[in-house]
Structures are given as structure tokens and as C-alpha cells.
Coordinates of N, CA, C and O in Angstrom, one line a residue:
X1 N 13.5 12.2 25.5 CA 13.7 12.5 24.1 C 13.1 11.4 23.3 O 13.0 10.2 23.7
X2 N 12.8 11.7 22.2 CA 11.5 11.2 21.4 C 12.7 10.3 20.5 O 13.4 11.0 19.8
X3 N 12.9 9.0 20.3 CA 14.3 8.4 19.4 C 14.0 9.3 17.7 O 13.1 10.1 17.4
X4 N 14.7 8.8 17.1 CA 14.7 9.2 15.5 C 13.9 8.2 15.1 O 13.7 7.2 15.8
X5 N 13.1 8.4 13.8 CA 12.2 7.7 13.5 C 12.9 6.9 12.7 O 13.8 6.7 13.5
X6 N 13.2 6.0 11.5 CA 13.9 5.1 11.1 C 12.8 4.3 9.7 O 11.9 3.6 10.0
X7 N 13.2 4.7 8.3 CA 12.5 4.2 7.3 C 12.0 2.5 7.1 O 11.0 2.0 6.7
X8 N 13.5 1.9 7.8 CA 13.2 0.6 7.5 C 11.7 0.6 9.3 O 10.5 0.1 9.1
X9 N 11.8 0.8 10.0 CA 10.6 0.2 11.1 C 9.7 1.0 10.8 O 8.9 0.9 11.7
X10 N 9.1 1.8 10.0 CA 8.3 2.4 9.5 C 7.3 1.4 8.3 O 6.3 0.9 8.3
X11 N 8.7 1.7 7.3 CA 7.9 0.6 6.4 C 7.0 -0.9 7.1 O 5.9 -1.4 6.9
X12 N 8.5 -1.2 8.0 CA 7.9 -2.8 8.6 C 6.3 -2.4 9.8 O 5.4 -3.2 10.0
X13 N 6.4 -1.3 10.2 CA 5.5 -1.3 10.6 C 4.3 -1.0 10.3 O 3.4 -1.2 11.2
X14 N 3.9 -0.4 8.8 CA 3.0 -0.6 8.1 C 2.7 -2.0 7.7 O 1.5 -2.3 7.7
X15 N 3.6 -2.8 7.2 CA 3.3 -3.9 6.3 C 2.6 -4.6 7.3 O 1.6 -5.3 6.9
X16 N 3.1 -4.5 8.9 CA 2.6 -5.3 10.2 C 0.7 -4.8 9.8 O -0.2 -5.6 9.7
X17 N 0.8 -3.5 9.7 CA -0.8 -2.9 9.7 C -1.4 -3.3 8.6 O -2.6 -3.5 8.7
X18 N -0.9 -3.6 7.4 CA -1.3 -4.2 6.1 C -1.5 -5.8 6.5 O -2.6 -6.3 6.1
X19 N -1.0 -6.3 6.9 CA -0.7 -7.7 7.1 C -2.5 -8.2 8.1 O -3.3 -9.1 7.8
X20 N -2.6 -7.4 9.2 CA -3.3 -7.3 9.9 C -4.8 -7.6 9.3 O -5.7 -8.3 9.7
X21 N -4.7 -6.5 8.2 CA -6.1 -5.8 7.5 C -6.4 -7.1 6.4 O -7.6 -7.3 6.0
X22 N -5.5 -7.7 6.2 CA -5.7 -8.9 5.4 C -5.6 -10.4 6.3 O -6.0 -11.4 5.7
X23 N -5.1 -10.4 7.7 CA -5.7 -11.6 8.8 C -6.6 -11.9 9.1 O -7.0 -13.0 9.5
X24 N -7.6 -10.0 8.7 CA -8.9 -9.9 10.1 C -10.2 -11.1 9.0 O -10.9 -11.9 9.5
X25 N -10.2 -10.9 8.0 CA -11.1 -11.9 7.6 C -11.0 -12.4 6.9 O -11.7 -12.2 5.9
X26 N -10.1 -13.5 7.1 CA -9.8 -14.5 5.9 C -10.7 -15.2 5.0 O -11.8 -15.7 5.3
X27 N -10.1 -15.1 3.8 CA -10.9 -15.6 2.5 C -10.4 -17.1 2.9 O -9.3 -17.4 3.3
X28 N -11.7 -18.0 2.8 CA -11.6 -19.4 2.6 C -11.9 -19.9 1.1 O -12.9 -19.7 0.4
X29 N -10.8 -20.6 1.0 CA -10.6 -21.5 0.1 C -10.6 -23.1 -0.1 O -9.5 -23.5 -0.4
X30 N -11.6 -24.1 0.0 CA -12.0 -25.1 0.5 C -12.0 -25.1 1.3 O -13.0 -24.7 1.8
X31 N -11.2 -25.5 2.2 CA -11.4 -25.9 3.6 C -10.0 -25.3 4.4 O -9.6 -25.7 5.5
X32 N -9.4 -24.3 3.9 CA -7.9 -23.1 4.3 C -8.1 -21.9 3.9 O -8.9 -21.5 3.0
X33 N -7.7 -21.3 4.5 CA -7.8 -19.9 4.5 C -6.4 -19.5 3.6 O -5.5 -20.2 3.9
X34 N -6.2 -18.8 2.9 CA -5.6 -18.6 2.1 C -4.7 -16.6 2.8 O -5.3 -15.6 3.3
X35 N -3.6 -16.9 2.7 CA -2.8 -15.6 3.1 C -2.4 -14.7 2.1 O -2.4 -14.8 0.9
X36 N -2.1 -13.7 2.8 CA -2.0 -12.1 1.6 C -1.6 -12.3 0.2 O -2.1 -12.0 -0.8
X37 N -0.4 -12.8 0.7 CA 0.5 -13.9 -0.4 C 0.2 -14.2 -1.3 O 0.5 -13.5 -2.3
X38 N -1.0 -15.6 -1.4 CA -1.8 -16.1 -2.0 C -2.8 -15.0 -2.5 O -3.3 -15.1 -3.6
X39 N -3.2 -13.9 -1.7 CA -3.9 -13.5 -2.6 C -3.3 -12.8 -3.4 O -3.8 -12.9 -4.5
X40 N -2.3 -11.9 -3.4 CA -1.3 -11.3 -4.2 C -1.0 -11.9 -5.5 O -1.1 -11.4 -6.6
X41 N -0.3 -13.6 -5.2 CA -0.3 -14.1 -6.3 C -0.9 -14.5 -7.2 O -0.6 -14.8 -8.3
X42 N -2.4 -14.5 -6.3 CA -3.8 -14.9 -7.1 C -4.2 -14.3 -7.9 O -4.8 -14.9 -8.8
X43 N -3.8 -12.9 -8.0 CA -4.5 -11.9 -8.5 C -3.3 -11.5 -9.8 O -3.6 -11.0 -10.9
X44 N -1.9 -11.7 -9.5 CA -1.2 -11.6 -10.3 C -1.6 -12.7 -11.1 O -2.2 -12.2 -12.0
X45 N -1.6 -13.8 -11.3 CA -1.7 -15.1 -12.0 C -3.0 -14.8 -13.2 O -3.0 -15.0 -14.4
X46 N -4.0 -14.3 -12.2 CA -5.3 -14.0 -13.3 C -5.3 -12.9 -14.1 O -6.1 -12.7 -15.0
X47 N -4.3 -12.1 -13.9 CA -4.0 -10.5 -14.6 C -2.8 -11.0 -15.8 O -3.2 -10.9 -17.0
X48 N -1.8 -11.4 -15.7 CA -1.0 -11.6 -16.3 C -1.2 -12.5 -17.2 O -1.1 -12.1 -18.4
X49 N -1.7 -14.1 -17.0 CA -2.3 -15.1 -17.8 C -3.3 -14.8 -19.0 O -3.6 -15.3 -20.1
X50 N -3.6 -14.1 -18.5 CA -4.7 -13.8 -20.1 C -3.6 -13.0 -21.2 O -3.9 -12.8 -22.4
X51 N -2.5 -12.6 -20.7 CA -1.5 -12.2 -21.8 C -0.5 -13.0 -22.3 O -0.1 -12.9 -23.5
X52 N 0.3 -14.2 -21.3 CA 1.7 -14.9 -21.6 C 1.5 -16.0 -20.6 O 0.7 -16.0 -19.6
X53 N 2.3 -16.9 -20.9 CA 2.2 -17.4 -19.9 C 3.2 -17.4 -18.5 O 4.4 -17.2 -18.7
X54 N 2.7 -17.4 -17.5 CA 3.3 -17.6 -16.1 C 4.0 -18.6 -15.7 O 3.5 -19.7 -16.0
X55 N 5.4 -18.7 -15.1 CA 6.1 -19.2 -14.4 C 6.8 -18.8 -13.0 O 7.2 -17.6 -12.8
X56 N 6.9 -19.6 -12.1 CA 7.6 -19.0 -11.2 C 8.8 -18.2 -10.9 O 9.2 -17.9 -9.8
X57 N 9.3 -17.9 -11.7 CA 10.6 -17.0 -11.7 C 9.6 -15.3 -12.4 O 10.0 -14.1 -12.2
X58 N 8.5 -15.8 -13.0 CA 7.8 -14.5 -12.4 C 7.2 -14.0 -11.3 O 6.9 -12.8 -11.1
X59 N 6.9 -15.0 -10.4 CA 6.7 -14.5 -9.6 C 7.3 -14.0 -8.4 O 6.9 -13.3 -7.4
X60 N 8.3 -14.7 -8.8 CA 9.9 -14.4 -7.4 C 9.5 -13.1 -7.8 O 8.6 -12.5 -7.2
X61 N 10.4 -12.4 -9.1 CA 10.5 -11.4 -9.6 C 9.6 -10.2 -9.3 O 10.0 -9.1 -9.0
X62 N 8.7 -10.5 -9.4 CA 7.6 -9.8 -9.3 C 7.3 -9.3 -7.7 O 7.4 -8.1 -7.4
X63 N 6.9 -10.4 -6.9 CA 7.1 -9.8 -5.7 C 8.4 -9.9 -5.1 O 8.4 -9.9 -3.9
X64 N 9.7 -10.1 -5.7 CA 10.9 -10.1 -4.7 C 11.0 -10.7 -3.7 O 11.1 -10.2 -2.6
X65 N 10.7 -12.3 -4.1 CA 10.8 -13.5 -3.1 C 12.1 -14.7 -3.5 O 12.6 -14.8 -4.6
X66 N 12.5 -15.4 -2.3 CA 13.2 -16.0 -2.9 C 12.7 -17.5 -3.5 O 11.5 -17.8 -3.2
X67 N 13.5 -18.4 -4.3 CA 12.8 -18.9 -5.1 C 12.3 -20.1 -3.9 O 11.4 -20.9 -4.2
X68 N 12.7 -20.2 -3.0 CA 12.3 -21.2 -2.1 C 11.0 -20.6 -1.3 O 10.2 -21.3 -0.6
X69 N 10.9 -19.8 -1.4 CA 9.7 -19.2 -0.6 C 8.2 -19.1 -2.0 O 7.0 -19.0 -2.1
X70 N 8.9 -19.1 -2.6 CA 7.9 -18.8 -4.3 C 7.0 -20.3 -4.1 O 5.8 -20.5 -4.2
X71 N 8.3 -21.2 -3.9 CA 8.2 -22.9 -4.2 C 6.9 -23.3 -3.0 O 6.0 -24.1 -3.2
X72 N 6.9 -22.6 -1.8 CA 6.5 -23.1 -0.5 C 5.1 -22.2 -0.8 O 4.3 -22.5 0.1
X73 N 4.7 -21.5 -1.4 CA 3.6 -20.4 -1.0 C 2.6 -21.4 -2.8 O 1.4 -21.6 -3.0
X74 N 3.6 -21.6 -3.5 CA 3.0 -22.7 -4.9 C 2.6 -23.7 -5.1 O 2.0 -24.2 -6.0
X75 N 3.2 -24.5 -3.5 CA 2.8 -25.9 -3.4 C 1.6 -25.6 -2.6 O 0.5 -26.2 -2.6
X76 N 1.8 -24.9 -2.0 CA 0.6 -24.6 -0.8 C -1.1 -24.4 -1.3 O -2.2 -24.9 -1.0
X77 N -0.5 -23.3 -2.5 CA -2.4 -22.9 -3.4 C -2.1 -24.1 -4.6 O -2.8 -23.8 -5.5
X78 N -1.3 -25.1 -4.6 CA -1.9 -26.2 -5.8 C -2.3 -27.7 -4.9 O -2.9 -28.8 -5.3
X79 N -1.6 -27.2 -3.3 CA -2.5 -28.5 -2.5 C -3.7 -27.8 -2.7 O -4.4 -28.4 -3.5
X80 N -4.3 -26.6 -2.3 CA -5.5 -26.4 -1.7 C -6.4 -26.2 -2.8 O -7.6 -25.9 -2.6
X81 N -5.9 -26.6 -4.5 CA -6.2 -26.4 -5.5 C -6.8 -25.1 -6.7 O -7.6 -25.1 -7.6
X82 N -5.9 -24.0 -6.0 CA -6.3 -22.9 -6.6 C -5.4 -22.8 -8.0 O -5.5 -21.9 -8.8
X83 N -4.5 -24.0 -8.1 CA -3.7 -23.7 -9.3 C -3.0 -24.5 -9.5 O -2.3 -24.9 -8.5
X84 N -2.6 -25.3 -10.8 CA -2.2 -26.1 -11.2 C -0.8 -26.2 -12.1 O -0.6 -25.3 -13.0
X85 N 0.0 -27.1 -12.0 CA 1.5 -26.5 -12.9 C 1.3 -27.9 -14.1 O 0.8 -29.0 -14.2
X86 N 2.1 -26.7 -15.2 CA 1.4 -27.8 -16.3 C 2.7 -27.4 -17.2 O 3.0 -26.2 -17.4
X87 N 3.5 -28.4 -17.7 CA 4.7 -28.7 -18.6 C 4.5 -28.0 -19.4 O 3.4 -28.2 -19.9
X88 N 5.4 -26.7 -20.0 CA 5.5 -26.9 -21.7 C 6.1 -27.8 -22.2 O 7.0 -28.5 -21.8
X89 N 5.4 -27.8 -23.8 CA 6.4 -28.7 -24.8 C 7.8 -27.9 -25.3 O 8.6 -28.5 -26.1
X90 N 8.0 -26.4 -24.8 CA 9.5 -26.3 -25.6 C 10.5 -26.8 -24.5 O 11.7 -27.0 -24.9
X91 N 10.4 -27.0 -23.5 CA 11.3 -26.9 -22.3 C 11.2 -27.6 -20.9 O 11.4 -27.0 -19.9
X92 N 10.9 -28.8 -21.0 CA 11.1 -30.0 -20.3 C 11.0 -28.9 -18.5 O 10.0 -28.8 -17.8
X93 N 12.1 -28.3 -18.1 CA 12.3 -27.6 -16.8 C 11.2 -27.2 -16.5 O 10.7 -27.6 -15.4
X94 N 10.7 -26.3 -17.2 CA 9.8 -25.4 -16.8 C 7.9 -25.8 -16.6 O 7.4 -26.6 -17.5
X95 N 7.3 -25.5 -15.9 CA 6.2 -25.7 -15.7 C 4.8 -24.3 -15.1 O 4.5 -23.8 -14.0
X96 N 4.3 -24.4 -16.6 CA 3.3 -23.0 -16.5 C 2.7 -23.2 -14.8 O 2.7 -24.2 -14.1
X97 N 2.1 -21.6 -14.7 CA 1.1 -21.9 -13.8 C -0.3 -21.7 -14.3 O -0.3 -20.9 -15.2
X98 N -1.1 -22.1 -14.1 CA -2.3 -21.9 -14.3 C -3.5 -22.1 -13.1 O -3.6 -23.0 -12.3
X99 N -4.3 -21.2 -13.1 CA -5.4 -20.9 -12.2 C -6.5 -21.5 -12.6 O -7.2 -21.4 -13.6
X100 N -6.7 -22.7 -11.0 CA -7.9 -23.4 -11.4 C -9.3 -22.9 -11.7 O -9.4 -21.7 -11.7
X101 N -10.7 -23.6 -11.9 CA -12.0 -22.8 -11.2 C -12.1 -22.6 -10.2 O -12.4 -21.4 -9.9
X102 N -11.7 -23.5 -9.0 CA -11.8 -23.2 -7.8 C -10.6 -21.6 -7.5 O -11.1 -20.8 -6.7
X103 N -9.6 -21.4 -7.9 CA -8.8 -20.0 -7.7 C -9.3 -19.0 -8.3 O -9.1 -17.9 -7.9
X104 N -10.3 -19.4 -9.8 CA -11.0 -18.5 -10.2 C -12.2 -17.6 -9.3 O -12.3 -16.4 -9.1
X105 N -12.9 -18.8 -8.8 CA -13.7 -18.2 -8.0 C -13.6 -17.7 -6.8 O -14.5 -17.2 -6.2
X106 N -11.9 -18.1 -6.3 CA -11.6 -17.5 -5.0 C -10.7 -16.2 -5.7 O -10.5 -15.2 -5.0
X107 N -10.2 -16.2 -7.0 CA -10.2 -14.9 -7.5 C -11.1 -13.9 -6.9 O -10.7 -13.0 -6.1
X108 N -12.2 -14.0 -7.1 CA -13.4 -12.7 -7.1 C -13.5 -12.3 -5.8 O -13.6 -11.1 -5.6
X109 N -13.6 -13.3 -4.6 CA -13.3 -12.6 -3.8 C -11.9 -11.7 -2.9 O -12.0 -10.8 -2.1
X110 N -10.9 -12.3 -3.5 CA -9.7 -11.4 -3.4 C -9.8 -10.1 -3.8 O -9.8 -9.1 -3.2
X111 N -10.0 -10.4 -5.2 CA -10.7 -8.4 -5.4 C -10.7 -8.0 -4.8 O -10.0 -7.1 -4.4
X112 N -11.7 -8.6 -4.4 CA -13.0 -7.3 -3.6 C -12.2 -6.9 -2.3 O -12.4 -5.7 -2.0
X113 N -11.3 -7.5 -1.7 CA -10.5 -7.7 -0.5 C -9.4 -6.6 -0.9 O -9.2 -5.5 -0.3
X114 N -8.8 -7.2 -1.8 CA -7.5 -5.8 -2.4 C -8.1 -4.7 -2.7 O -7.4 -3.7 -2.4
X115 N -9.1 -4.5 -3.2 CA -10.2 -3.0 -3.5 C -10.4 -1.9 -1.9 O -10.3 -0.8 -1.5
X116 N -10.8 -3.4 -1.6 CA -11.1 -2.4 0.0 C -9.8 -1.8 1.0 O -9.6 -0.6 1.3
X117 N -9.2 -2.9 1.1 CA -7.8 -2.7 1.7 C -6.8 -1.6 0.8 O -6.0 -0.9 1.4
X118 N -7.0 -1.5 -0.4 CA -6.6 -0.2 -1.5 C -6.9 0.8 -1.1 O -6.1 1.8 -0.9
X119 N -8.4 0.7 -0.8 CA -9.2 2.0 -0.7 C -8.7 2.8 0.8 O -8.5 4.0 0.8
X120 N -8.6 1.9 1.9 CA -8.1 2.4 3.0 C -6.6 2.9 3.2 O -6.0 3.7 3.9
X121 N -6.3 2.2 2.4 CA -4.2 2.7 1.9 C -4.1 4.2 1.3 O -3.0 4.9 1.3
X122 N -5.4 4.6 0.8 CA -5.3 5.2 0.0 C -6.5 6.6 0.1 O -6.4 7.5 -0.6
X123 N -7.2 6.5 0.8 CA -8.4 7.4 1.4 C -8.1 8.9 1.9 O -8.9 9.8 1.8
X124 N -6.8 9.1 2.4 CA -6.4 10.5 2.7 C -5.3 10.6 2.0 O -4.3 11.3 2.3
X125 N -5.4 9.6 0.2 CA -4.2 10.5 -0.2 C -4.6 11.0 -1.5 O -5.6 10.4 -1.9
X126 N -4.0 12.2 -2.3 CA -4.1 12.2 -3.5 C -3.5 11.4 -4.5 O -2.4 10.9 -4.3
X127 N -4.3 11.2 -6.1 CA -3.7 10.5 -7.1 C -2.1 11.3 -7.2 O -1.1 10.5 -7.2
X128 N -2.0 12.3 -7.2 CA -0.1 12.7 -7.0 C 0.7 12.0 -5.7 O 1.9 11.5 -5.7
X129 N 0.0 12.0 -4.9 CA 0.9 12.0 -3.8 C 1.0 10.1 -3.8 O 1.9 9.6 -3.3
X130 N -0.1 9.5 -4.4 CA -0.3 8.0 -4.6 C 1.1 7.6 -5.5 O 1.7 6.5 -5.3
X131 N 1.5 8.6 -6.5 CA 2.0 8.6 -7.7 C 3.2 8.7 -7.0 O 3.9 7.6 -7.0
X132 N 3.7 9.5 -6.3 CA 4.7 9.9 -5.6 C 5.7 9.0 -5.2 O 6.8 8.7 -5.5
X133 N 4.3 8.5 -3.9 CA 4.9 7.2 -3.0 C 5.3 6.2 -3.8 O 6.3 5.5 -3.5
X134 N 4.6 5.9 -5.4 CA 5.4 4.9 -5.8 C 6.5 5.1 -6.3 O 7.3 4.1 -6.4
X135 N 6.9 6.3 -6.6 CA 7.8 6.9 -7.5 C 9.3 6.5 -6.2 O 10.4 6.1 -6.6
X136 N 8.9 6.9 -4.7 CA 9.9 7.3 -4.3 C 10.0 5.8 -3.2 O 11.0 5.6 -2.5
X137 N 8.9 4.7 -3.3 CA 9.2 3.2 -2.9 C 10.1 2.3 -3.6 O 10.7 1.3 -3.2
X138 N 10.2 3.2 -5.5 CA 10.8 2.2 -6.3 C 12.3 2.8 -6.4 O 13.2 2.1 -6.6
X139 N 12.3 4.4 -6.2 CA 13.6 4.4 -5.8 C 14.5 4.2 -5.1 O 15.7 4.3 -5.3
X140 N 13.7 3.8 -3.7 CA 14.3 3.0 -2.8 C 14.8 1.8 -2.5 O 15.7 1.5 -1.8
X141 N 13.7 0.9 -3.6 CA 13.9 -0.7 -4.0 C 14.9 -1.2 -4.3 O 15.6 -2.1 -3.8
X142 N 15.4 -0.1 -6.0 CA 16.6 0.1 -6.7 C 17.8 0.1 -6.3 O 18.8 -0.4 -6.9
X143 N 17.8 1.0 -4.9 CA 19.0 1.0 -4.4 C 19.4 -0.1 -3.1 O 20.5 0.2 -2.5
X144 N 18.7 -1.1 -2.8 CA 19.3 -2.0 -1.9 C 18.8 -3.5 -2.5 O 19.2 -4.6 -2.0

């Protein structure tokens, strides 16, 4: 008998196949390879920043990280220099982020990487059914 199938090893077992599609050729960024993560946040940082400025409690937020994991994936792309934390003057605590040249230019290739990996997520589905899955991932989100 064939077990019941189960949403949570489903999901995890996609993210395993997502995770994969973004291992097989890592984007180098001076002299490190930079992970999904980093490109996620990469791309968040350059999208959002041209409107407000960024702080890490957007980014927890945003991808639903904890803030210790936010702190470890922040120090990581500002060793490797894709981004830099810089004080405001209203609020002593807090420290913008900002994306260096060098994250800029590893910007462009993340694109092209989330484009492709998009395209494959996305190749046997329709714009409804695209619309759907988000509709019915976020009602899922909501509730745990």
C-alpha cells in the first residue's frame, strides 16, 4: 500500500528540488559562492531600496527568518562585500542596508538565475493556476 502523501514532505521536498537548481551553478562572488539566500536577499535589497530604506527586520519579515539567522546570512554577504550597514541619524539602533557595486553587479547575475529557475517552476503552469498556488501557499502561511 502506497503511504498517504503529506503537504508538509511535499512542500520540503520541492524546496530540496528548488535548493538543488540553485547549488548546481553557483554564482561567484569574489572569491565565495553565494547561496539561494543571498540571492533572495540580493534581489530583495535592490528591488525595495530604490523605494525606502531597508533594515533587517525587513528582511526576517519578508522571508520568515529568525532574526539570528537574518544576522548570520548579513554578516556573511557584508564579509564577502555585497553589502554594507550604514547608521541612520534618527535612531542610533538601527543600521540601513545597502548594496554595494560589487552586490550590484552580482545583482545581474542573480536575475538571470531567478528568471531561469522561475521559468522552470513555472513552464507547465498557467498564469491562474500560478495565481492560485499563491493564493492557496499564503493561506497556508496564515494559518501556522
Amino acid at each position: 500500500m502506497k503511504p498517504k502523501r503529506t503537504l508538509m514532505f511535499s512542500f520540503k521536498g520541492l524546496n530540496n528540488k528548488i535548493q538543488r537548481l540553485l547549488d548546481a551553478n553557483p554564482i561567484i562572488s569574489g572569491d565565495s559562492p553565494i547561496t539561494g539566500m543571498q540571492c533572495g536577499v540580493l534581489s530583495y535589497l535592490k528591488i525595495q531600496s530604490k523605494d525606502k530604506e531597508v533594515f533587517q527586520k525587513d528582511i526576517e519579515d519578508e522571508f520568515q527568518i529568525r532574526r539570528s539567522t537574518a544576522t548570520g546570512i548579513l554578516q556573511l554577504m557584508e564579509k564577502n562585500g555585497l553589502i554594507q550597514r550604514e547608521a541612520v541619524n534618527y535612531d542610533a539602533r538601527l543600521k540601513k542596508i545597502i548594496i554595494t557595486e560589487q552586490g550590484c553587479e552580482t545583482y545581474e547575475k542573480v536575475e538571470t538565475r531567478m528568471q531561469t529557475i522561475e521559468g522552470k517552476l513555472t513552464q507547465n503552469l498557467t498564469n491562474d493556476e500560478v495565481e492560485n498556488l499563491f493564493y492557496l501557499m499564503d493561506k497556508i502561511a496564515k494559518d501556522i
